[in-house]
CSV table of C-alpha atoms in Angstrom, one decimal:
chain,number,residue,atom,x,y,z
L,24,UNK,CA,37.8,-22.8,-41.2
L,25,UNK,CA,38.3,-26.5,-42.1
L,26,UNK,CA,39.0,-27.2,-38.5
L,27,UNK,CA,35.7,-25.5,-37.5
L,28,UNK,CA,33.8,-27.7,-40.0
L,29,UNK,CA,35.6,-30.8,-38.9
L,30,UNK,CA,34.9,-30.3,-35.2
L,31,UNK,CA,31.2,-29.4,-35.8
L,32,UNK,CA,30.7,-32.5,-37.9
L,33,UNK,CA,32.3,-34.7,-35.3
L,34,UNK,CA,30.1,-33.2,-32.6
L,35,UNK,CA,27.0,-33.8,-34.7
L,36,UNK,CA,28.1,-37.5,-35.2
L,37,UNK,CA,28.4,-37.8,-31.4
L,38,UNK,CA,25.0,-36.2,-30.9
L,39,UNK,CA,23.2,-38.6,-33.3
L,40,UNK,CA,25.0,-41.6,-31.8
L,41,UNK,CA,24.0,-40.5,-28.3
L,42,UNK,CA,20.5,-39.3,-28.8
L,43,UNK,CA,19.2,-41.6,-31.6
L,44,UNK,CA,21.3,-44.7,-30.8
L,45,UNK,CA,21.4,-44.2,-27.0
L,46,UNK,CA,25.2,-45.0,-27.0
L,47,UNK,CA,27.0,-44.5,-23.7
L,48,UNK,CA,30.2,-42.5,-23.4
L,49,UNK,CA,32.1,-45.8,-23.2
L,50,UNK,CA,30.5,-47.0,-26.4
L,51,UNK,CA,31.1,-43.7,-28.2
L,52,UNK,CA,34.8,-43.9,-27.1
L,53,UNK,CA,35.0,-47.3,-28.7
L,54,UNK,CA,33.3,-46.1,-31.9
L,55,UNK,CA,35.7,-43.2,-32.4
L,56,UNK,CA,38.7,-45.4,-31.6
L,57,UNK,CA,37.5,-47.9,-34.2
L,58,UNK,CA,36.9,-45.1,-36.7
L,59,UNK,CA,40.4,-43.8,-36.1
L,60,UNK,CA,41.8,-47.2,-37.3
L,61,UNK,CA,40.1,-46.7,-40.7
L,62,UNK,CA,39.3,-44.0,-43.3
L,63,UNK,CA,38.5,-41.4,-40.6
L,64,UNK,CA,41.9,-41.7,-39.0
L,65,UNK,CA,42.8,-38.2,-37.8
L,66,UNK,CA,44.0,-36.1,-34.9
L,67,UNK,CA,40.5,-34.9,-34.1
L,68,UNK,CA,38.9,-38.3,-34.2
L,69,UNK,CA,41.7,-39.7,-32.1
L,70,UNK,CA,41.4,-37.1,-29.3
L,71,UNK,CA,37.6,-37.4,-29.4
L,72,UNK,CA,37.9,-41.1,-28.5
L,73,UNK,CA,40.2,-40.1,-25.6
L,74,UNK,CA,37.8,-37.5,-24.3
L,75,UNK,CA,35.0,-40.0,-23.8
L,76,UNK,CA,37.2,-42.2,-21.6
L,77,UNK,CA,37.9,-39.4,-19.0
L,78,UNK,CA,35.9,-39.5,-15.8
L,79,UNK,CA,34.9,-36.3,-13.9
L,80,UNK,CA,37.7,-35.8,-11.3
L,81,UNK,CA,35.2,-33.8,-9.2
L,82,UNK,CA,32.7,-36.6,-9.2
L,83,UNK,CA,33.3,-38.6,-5.9
L,84,UNK,CA,31.7,-41.7,-7.3
L,85,UNK,CA,34.0,-41.7,-10.3
L,86,UNK,CA,31.2,-42.8,-12.6
L,87,UNK,CA,30.4,-39.6,-14.5
L,88,UNK,CA,32.1,-38.6,-17.7
L,89,UNK,CA,33.8,-35.2,-17.6
L,90,UNK,CA,32.5,-34.3,-21.1
L,91,UNK,CA,28.9,-34.4,-19.7
L,92,UNK,CA,29.8,-31.7,-17.2
L,93,UNK,CA,31.1,-29.2,-19.7
L,94,UNK,CA,28.8,-26.2,-20.5
L,95,UNK,CA,27.6,-26.4,-24.1
L,96,UNK,CA,29.0,-22.9,-25.1
L,97,UNK,CA,31.7,-23.0,-27.7
L,98,UNK,CA,34.6,-20.5,-27.5
L,99,UNK,CA,36.3,-19.1,-30.6
L,100,UNK,CA,39.4,-17.0,-31.5
L,101,UNK,CA,38.1,-15.6,-34.8
L,102,UNK,CA,39.7,-17.9,-37.4
L,103,UNK,CA,36.3,-19.4,-38.5
L,104,UNK,CA,34.8,-15.9,-38.8
L,105,UNK,CA,37.8,-14.7,-40.9
L,106,UNK,CA,37.4,-17.8,-43.1
L,107,UNK,CA,33.7,-17.1,-43.8
L,108,UNK,CA,34.4,-13.4,-44.4
L,109,UNK,CA,37.1,-14.4,-47.0
L,110,UNK,CA,34.7,-16.8,-48.6
L,111,UNK,CA,32.1,-14.1,-49.0
L,112,UNK,CA,34.6,-11.6,-50.4
L,113,UNK,CA,35.9,-14.2,-52.9
L,114,UNK,CA,32.4,-15.5,-53.8
L,115,UNK,CA,33.3,-19.0,-52.8
L,116,UNK,CA,30.6,-21.2,-51.3
L,117,UNK,CA,31.6,-22.5,-47.9
L,118,UNK,CA,28.3,-23.6,-46.3
L,119,UNK,CA,29.8,-26.3,-44.0
L,120,UNK,CA,32.3,-23.9,-42.6
L,121,UNK,CA,29.6,-21.2,-42.3
L,122,UNK,CA,27.2,-23.6,-40.6
L,123,UNK,CA,29.9,-24.5,-38.0
L,124,UNK,CA,30.5,-20.8,-37.3
L,125,UNK,CA,26.7,-20.3,-36.9
L,126,UNK,CA,26.7,-23.3,-34.6
L,127,UNK,CA,29.2,-21.6,-32.3
L,128,UNK,CA,27.3,-18.4,-32.3
L,129,UNK,CA,24.1,-20.2,-31.4
L,130,UNK,CA,25.8,-22.3,-28.7
L,131,UNK,CA,26.7,-19.0,-27.1
L,132,UNK,CA,23.0,-18.2,-26.6
L,133,UNK,CA,22.7,-20.7,-23.7
L,134,UNK,CA,20.2,-18.7,-21.7
L,135,UNK,CA,18.1,-17.9,-24.7
L,136,UNK,CA,18.1,-21.6,-25.8
L,137,UNK,CA,17.0,-22.8,-22.4
L,138,UNK,CA,14.2,-20.2,-22.3
L,139,UNK,CA,13.2,-21.1,-25.9
L,140,UNK,CA,13.0,-24.8,-24.9
L,141,UNK,CA,10.7,-23.9,-22.0
L,142,UNK,CA,8.4,-21.8,-24.2
L,143,UNK,CA,8.2,-24.4,-26.9
L,144,UNK,CA,7.6,-27.2,-24.5
L,145,UNK,CA,4.8,-25.3,-22.9
L,146,UNK,CA,3.2,-25.2,-26.4
L,147,UNK,CA,3.5,-28.9,-26.8
L,148,UNK,CA,7.0,-29.4,-28.1
L,149,UNK,CA,8.5,-32.6,-26.7
L,150,UNK,CA,11.6,-32.1,-24.7
L,151,UNK,CA,13.2,-35.3,-26.1
L,152,UNK,CA,13.0,-37.0,-29.5
L,153,UNK,CA,10.0,-36.0,-31.5
L,154,UNK,CA,9.3,-39.7,-32.2
L,155,UNK,CA,10.7,-43.0,-31.1
L,156,UNK,CA,13.2,-44.1,-33.7
L,157,UNK,CA,14.1,-47.8,-33.3
L,158,UNK,CA,17.4,-48.4,-35.1
L,159,UNK,CA,20.0,-51.1,-34.9
L,160,UNK,CA,23.1,-49.6,-33.1
L,161,UNK,CA,25.6,-51.3,-35.4
L,162,UNK,CA,23.8,-50.0,-38.5
L,163,UNK,CA,23.5,-46.5,-37.0
L,164,UNK,CA,27.2,-46.4,-36.2
L,165,UNK,CA,28.1,-47.5,-39.8
L,166,UNK,CA,25.8,-45.0,-41.4
L,167,UNK,CA,27.0,-42.1,-39.2
L,168,UNK,CA,30.6,-43.0,-40.1
L,169,UNK,CA,29.8,-42.8,-43.8
L,170,UNK,CA,27.9,-39.5,-43.3
L,171,UNK,CA,30.8,-38.0,-41.3
L,172,UNK,CA,33.3,-39.0,-44.0
L,173,UNK,CA,31.2,-37.6,-46.9
L,174,UNK,CA,30.5,-34.4,-45.0
L,175,UNK,CA,34.2,-34.0,-44.2
L,176,UNK,CA,35.1,-34.2,-47.9
L,177,UNK,CA,32.8,-31.3,-48.5
L,178,UNK,CA,34.4,-29.2,-45.7
L,179,UNK,CA,37.9,-29.8,-47.0
L,180,UNK,CA,36.7,-29.1,-50.6
L,181,UNK,CA,35.4,-25.8,-49.5
L,182,UNK,CA,38.6,-24.9,-47.7
L,183,UNK,CA,40.7,-25.9,-50.7
L,184,UNK,CA,38.6,-23.9,-53.1
L,185,UNK,CA,38.9,-20.8,-50.9
L,186,UNK,CA,42.7,-21.2,-50.8
L,187,UNK,CA,42.8,-21.5,-54.6
L,188,UNK,CA,40.6,-18.5,-55.1
L,189,UNK,CA,42.8,-16.4,-52.8
L,190,UNK,CA,45.9,-17.7,-54.6
L,191,UNK,CA,44.6,-16.5,-57.9
L,192,UNK,CA,43.7,-13.1,-56.5
L,193,UNK,CA,47.1,-12.6,-54.9
L,194,UNK,CA,49.2,-14.4,-57.5
L,195,UNK,CA,50.5,-16.8,-54.8
L,196,UNK,CA,50.6,-19.8,-57.1
L,197,UNK,CA,49.8,-22.2,-54.2
L,198,UNK,CA,50.4,-25.9,-54.7
L,199,UNK,CA,47.3,-27.5,-53.1
L,200,UNK,CA,48.8,-30.9,-53.2
L,201,UNK,CA,51.8,-29.7,-51.3
L,202,UNK,CA,49.5,-27.9,-48.8
L,203,UNK,CA,47.7,-31.2,-48.1
L,204,UNK,CA,51.1,-32.8,-47.5
L,205,UNK,CA,52.2,-30.1,-45.1
L,206,UNK,CA,49.0,-30.3,-43.1
L,207,UNK,CA,49.7,-33.9,-42.3
L,208,UNK,CA,52.9,-32.8,-40.5
L,209,UNK,CA,51.3,-31.7,-37.3
L,210,UNK,CA,48.3,-29.3,-37.5
L,211,UNK,CA,44.9,-29.9,-36.0
L,212,UNK,CA,43.3,-31.0,-39.2
L,213,UNK,CA,45.9,-33.6,-40.0
L,214,UNK,CA,44.2,-36.7,-41.2
L,215,UNK,CA,44.8,-39.9,-43.2
L,216,UNK,CA,42.8,-38.8,-46.1
L,217,UNK,CA,45.1,-35.8,-46.7
L,218,UNK,CA,47.3,-38.3,-48.5
L,219,UNK,CA,44.4,-38.9,-50.9
L,220,UNK,CA,43.7,-35.2,-51.3
L,221,UNK,CA,47.3,-34.7,-52.2
L,222,UNK,CA,47.1,-37.5,-54.8
L,223,UNK,CA,43.9,-35.9,-56.2
L,224,UNK,CA,45.7,-32.6,-56.8
L,225,UNK,CA,48.7,-34.4,-58.1
L,226,UNK,CA,46.6,-36.1,-60.7
L,227,UNK,CA,45.0,-32.8,-61.7
L,228,UNK,CA,46.4,-29.5,-60.3
L,229,UNK,CA,43.5,-27.7,-61.9
L,230,UNK,CA,40.8,-29.9,-60.2
L,231,UNK,CA,37.7,-27.8,-59.8
L,232,UNK,CA,36.5,-29.5,-56.7
L,233,UNK,CA,37.5,-32.6,-54.7
L,234,UNK,CA,33.9,-33.9,-55.2
L,235,UNK,CA,34.7,-34.4,-58.9
L,236,UNK,CA,38.0,-36.2,-58.4
L,237,UNK,CA,37.2,-39.7,-59.7
L,238,UNK,CA,38.1,-41.5,-56.4
L,239,UNK,CA,36.3,-39.0,-54.1
L,240,UNK,CA,33.3,-38.9,-56.5
L,241,UNK,CA,33.0,-42.7,-56.3
L,242,UNK,CA,33.1,-42.6,-52.5
L,243,UNK,CA,30.6,-39.8,-52.2
L,244,UNK,CA,28.1,-41.8,-54.4
L,245,UNK,CA,28.7,-44.9,-52.4
L,246,UNK,CA,28.0,-43.1,-49.2
L,247,UNK,CA,25.2,-40.8,-50.2
L,248,UNK,CA,22.3,-43.2,-49.1
L,249,UNK,CA,23.7,-43.6,-45.6
L,250,UNK,CA,24.4,-39.8,-45.5
L,251,UNK,CA,20.9,-38.9,-46.5
L,252,UNK,CA,19.5,-41.5,-44.0
L,253,UNK,CA,21.4,-40.0,-41.1
L,254,UNK,CA,20.4,-36.4,-41.9
L,255,UNK,CA,16.7,-37.5,-42.4
L,256,UNK,CA,16.7,-39.4,-39.1
L,257,UNK,CA,18.2,-36.4,-37.3
L,258,UNK,CA,15.5,-34.1,-38.8
L,259,UNK,CA,12.8,-36.5,-37.8
L,260,UNK,CA,14.1,-36.6,-34.3
L,261,UNK,CA,14.5,-32.9,-34.0
L,262,UNK,CA,18.3,-33.1,-33.7
L,263,UNK,CA,20.2,-30.2,-35.2
L,264,UNK,CA,22.9,-31.3,-37.7
L,265,UNK,CA,23.7,-28.1,-39.5
L,266,UNK,CA,27.1,-29.2,-40.7
L,267,UNK,CA,26.1,-32.5,-42.2
L,268,UNK,CA,23.0,-30.9,-43.7
L,269,UNK,CA,25.0,-28.1,-45.2
L,270,UNK,CA,27.5,-30.5,-46.6
L,271,UNK,CA,24.7,-32.6,-48.2
L,272,UNK,CA,23.1,-29.5,-49.6
L,273,UNK,CA,26.5,-28.4,-51.0
L,274,UNK,CA,26.9,-31.8,-52.6
L,275,UNK,CA,23.4,-31.8,-54.1
L,276,UNK,CA,23.7,-28.2,-55.4
L,277,UNK,CA,27.1,-28.7,-56.9
L,278,UNK,CA,26.1,-31.9,-58.8
L,279,UNK,CA,22.8,-30.3,-60.1
L,280,UNK,CA,23.0,-29.3,-63.8
L,281,UNK,CA,19.9,-27.2,-63.5
L,282,UNK,CA,19.2,-25.1,-60.5
L,283,UNK,CA,16.1,-22.9,-59.8
L,284,UNK,CA,18.4,-19.8,-60.1
L,285,UNK,CA,16.5,-19.0,-63.3
L,286,UNK,CA,13.6,-17.9,-61.2
L,287,UNK,CA,15.8,-15.7,-59.0
L,288,UNK,CA,17.2,-14.0,-62.1
L,289,UNK,CA,13.6,-13.4,-63.4
L,290,UNK,CA,12.7,-11.8,-60.0
L,291,UNK,CA,15.9,-9.7,-60.0
L,292,UNK,CA,15.1,-8.5,-63.5
L,293,UNK,CA,11.5,-7.7,-62.6
L,294,UNK,CA,12.2,-5.6,-59.5
L,295,UNK,CA,15.6,-4.2,-60.5
L,296,UNK,CA,16.0,-4.5,-64.2
L,297,UNK,CA,19.2,-6.5,-63.5
L,298,UNK,CA,18.9,-8.4,-66.8
L,299,UNK,CA,19.4,-12.1,-67.4
L,300,UNK,CA,21.0,-14.5,-69.9
L,301,UNK,CA,19.1,-17.0,-71.9
L,302,UNK,CA,20.0,-20.7,-72.5
L,303,UNK,CA,19.2,-20.5,-76.2
L,304,UNK,CA,21.1,-17.4,-77.4
L,305,UNK,CA,23.9,-15.1,-76.2
L,306,UNK,CA,23.6,-11.7,-74.7
L,307,UNK,CA,21.9,-10.0,-71.8
L,308,UNK,CA,18.1,-9.5,-71.8
L,309,UNK,CA,15.5,-7.4,-69.9
L,310,UNK,CA,11.8,-8.0,-69.9
L,311,UNK,CA,8.9,-5.8,-68.7
L,312,UNK,CA,7.5,-8.7,-66.6
L,313,UNK,CA,4.8,-6.8,-64.8
L,314,UNK,CA,3.4,-5.2,-68.0
L,315,UNK,CA,3.4,-8.5,-69.8
L,316,UNK,CA,1.9,-10.4,-66.8
L,317,UNK,CA,-1.0,-7.9,-66.6
L,318,UNK,CA,-1.5,-8.1,-70.3
L,319,UNK,CA,-1.5,-11.9,-70.1
L,320,UNK,CA,-3.9,-11.9,-67.1
L,321,UNK,CA,-6.2,-9.5,-68.8
L,322,UNK,CA,-6.3,-11.7,-71.9
L,323,UNK,CA,-7.1,-14.7,-69.8
L,324,UNK,CA,-10.0,-12.9,-68.1
């Protein structure tokens, strides 16, 4: 599941660099190669840099990139689906991983997407960017790097939380720090910052979420402006970034001390008498909302 999220986020970073920044395959290869020498160093970033250097062997001119000839339909073996199913069963929020799975499902609807593009273009929807966005390439690359890093932390946090919840359910007593170390040994999600994830759980084995580890929290705060900027530019340009957007929403929801869930509880109590808790006294409460609302409206009239 973490692998699904990682790959989706990398693909979105590529899409923004290509469509907003107009970067060529050669430039994108250089960007990922440079990123792989820093905090984003990982197997997936490394192979992504390599992919953009490969020419199409069936192109006689030798000028076309092979990646551009690949059909945009993602295959899958089921691991992402199983991860999301487990997250739902354990009541663990994993929106980045779920968004990556949805992205694969939607990619499979190639014919429908082509038809939809035609219908919407006929109704006035531009086929390219919704508006011209003039951005400095160097600035764009730096901000996308920050957005990718912050989004990846959220994806790994969701995966670790899922593992911990399953460990509690099954009594496995998993050592999350040790898992991070093992993953560095040769799996697809091996990455430089797994060392830092290991240290975070070494510092606090009961860490509720990677986001609240002091070091990761500091980095998330430092990168949030760039992260928001990238997601906002993508939205303005009509570019789908479900992974980055889901990660940002996860971050904003998790750090919010007061959510609008109070209204949802009121709705549930009104239509199903599911009760609610109050912030000022213990216990469960039920209210005859409709009766009181009508009485209140009648008094107002």
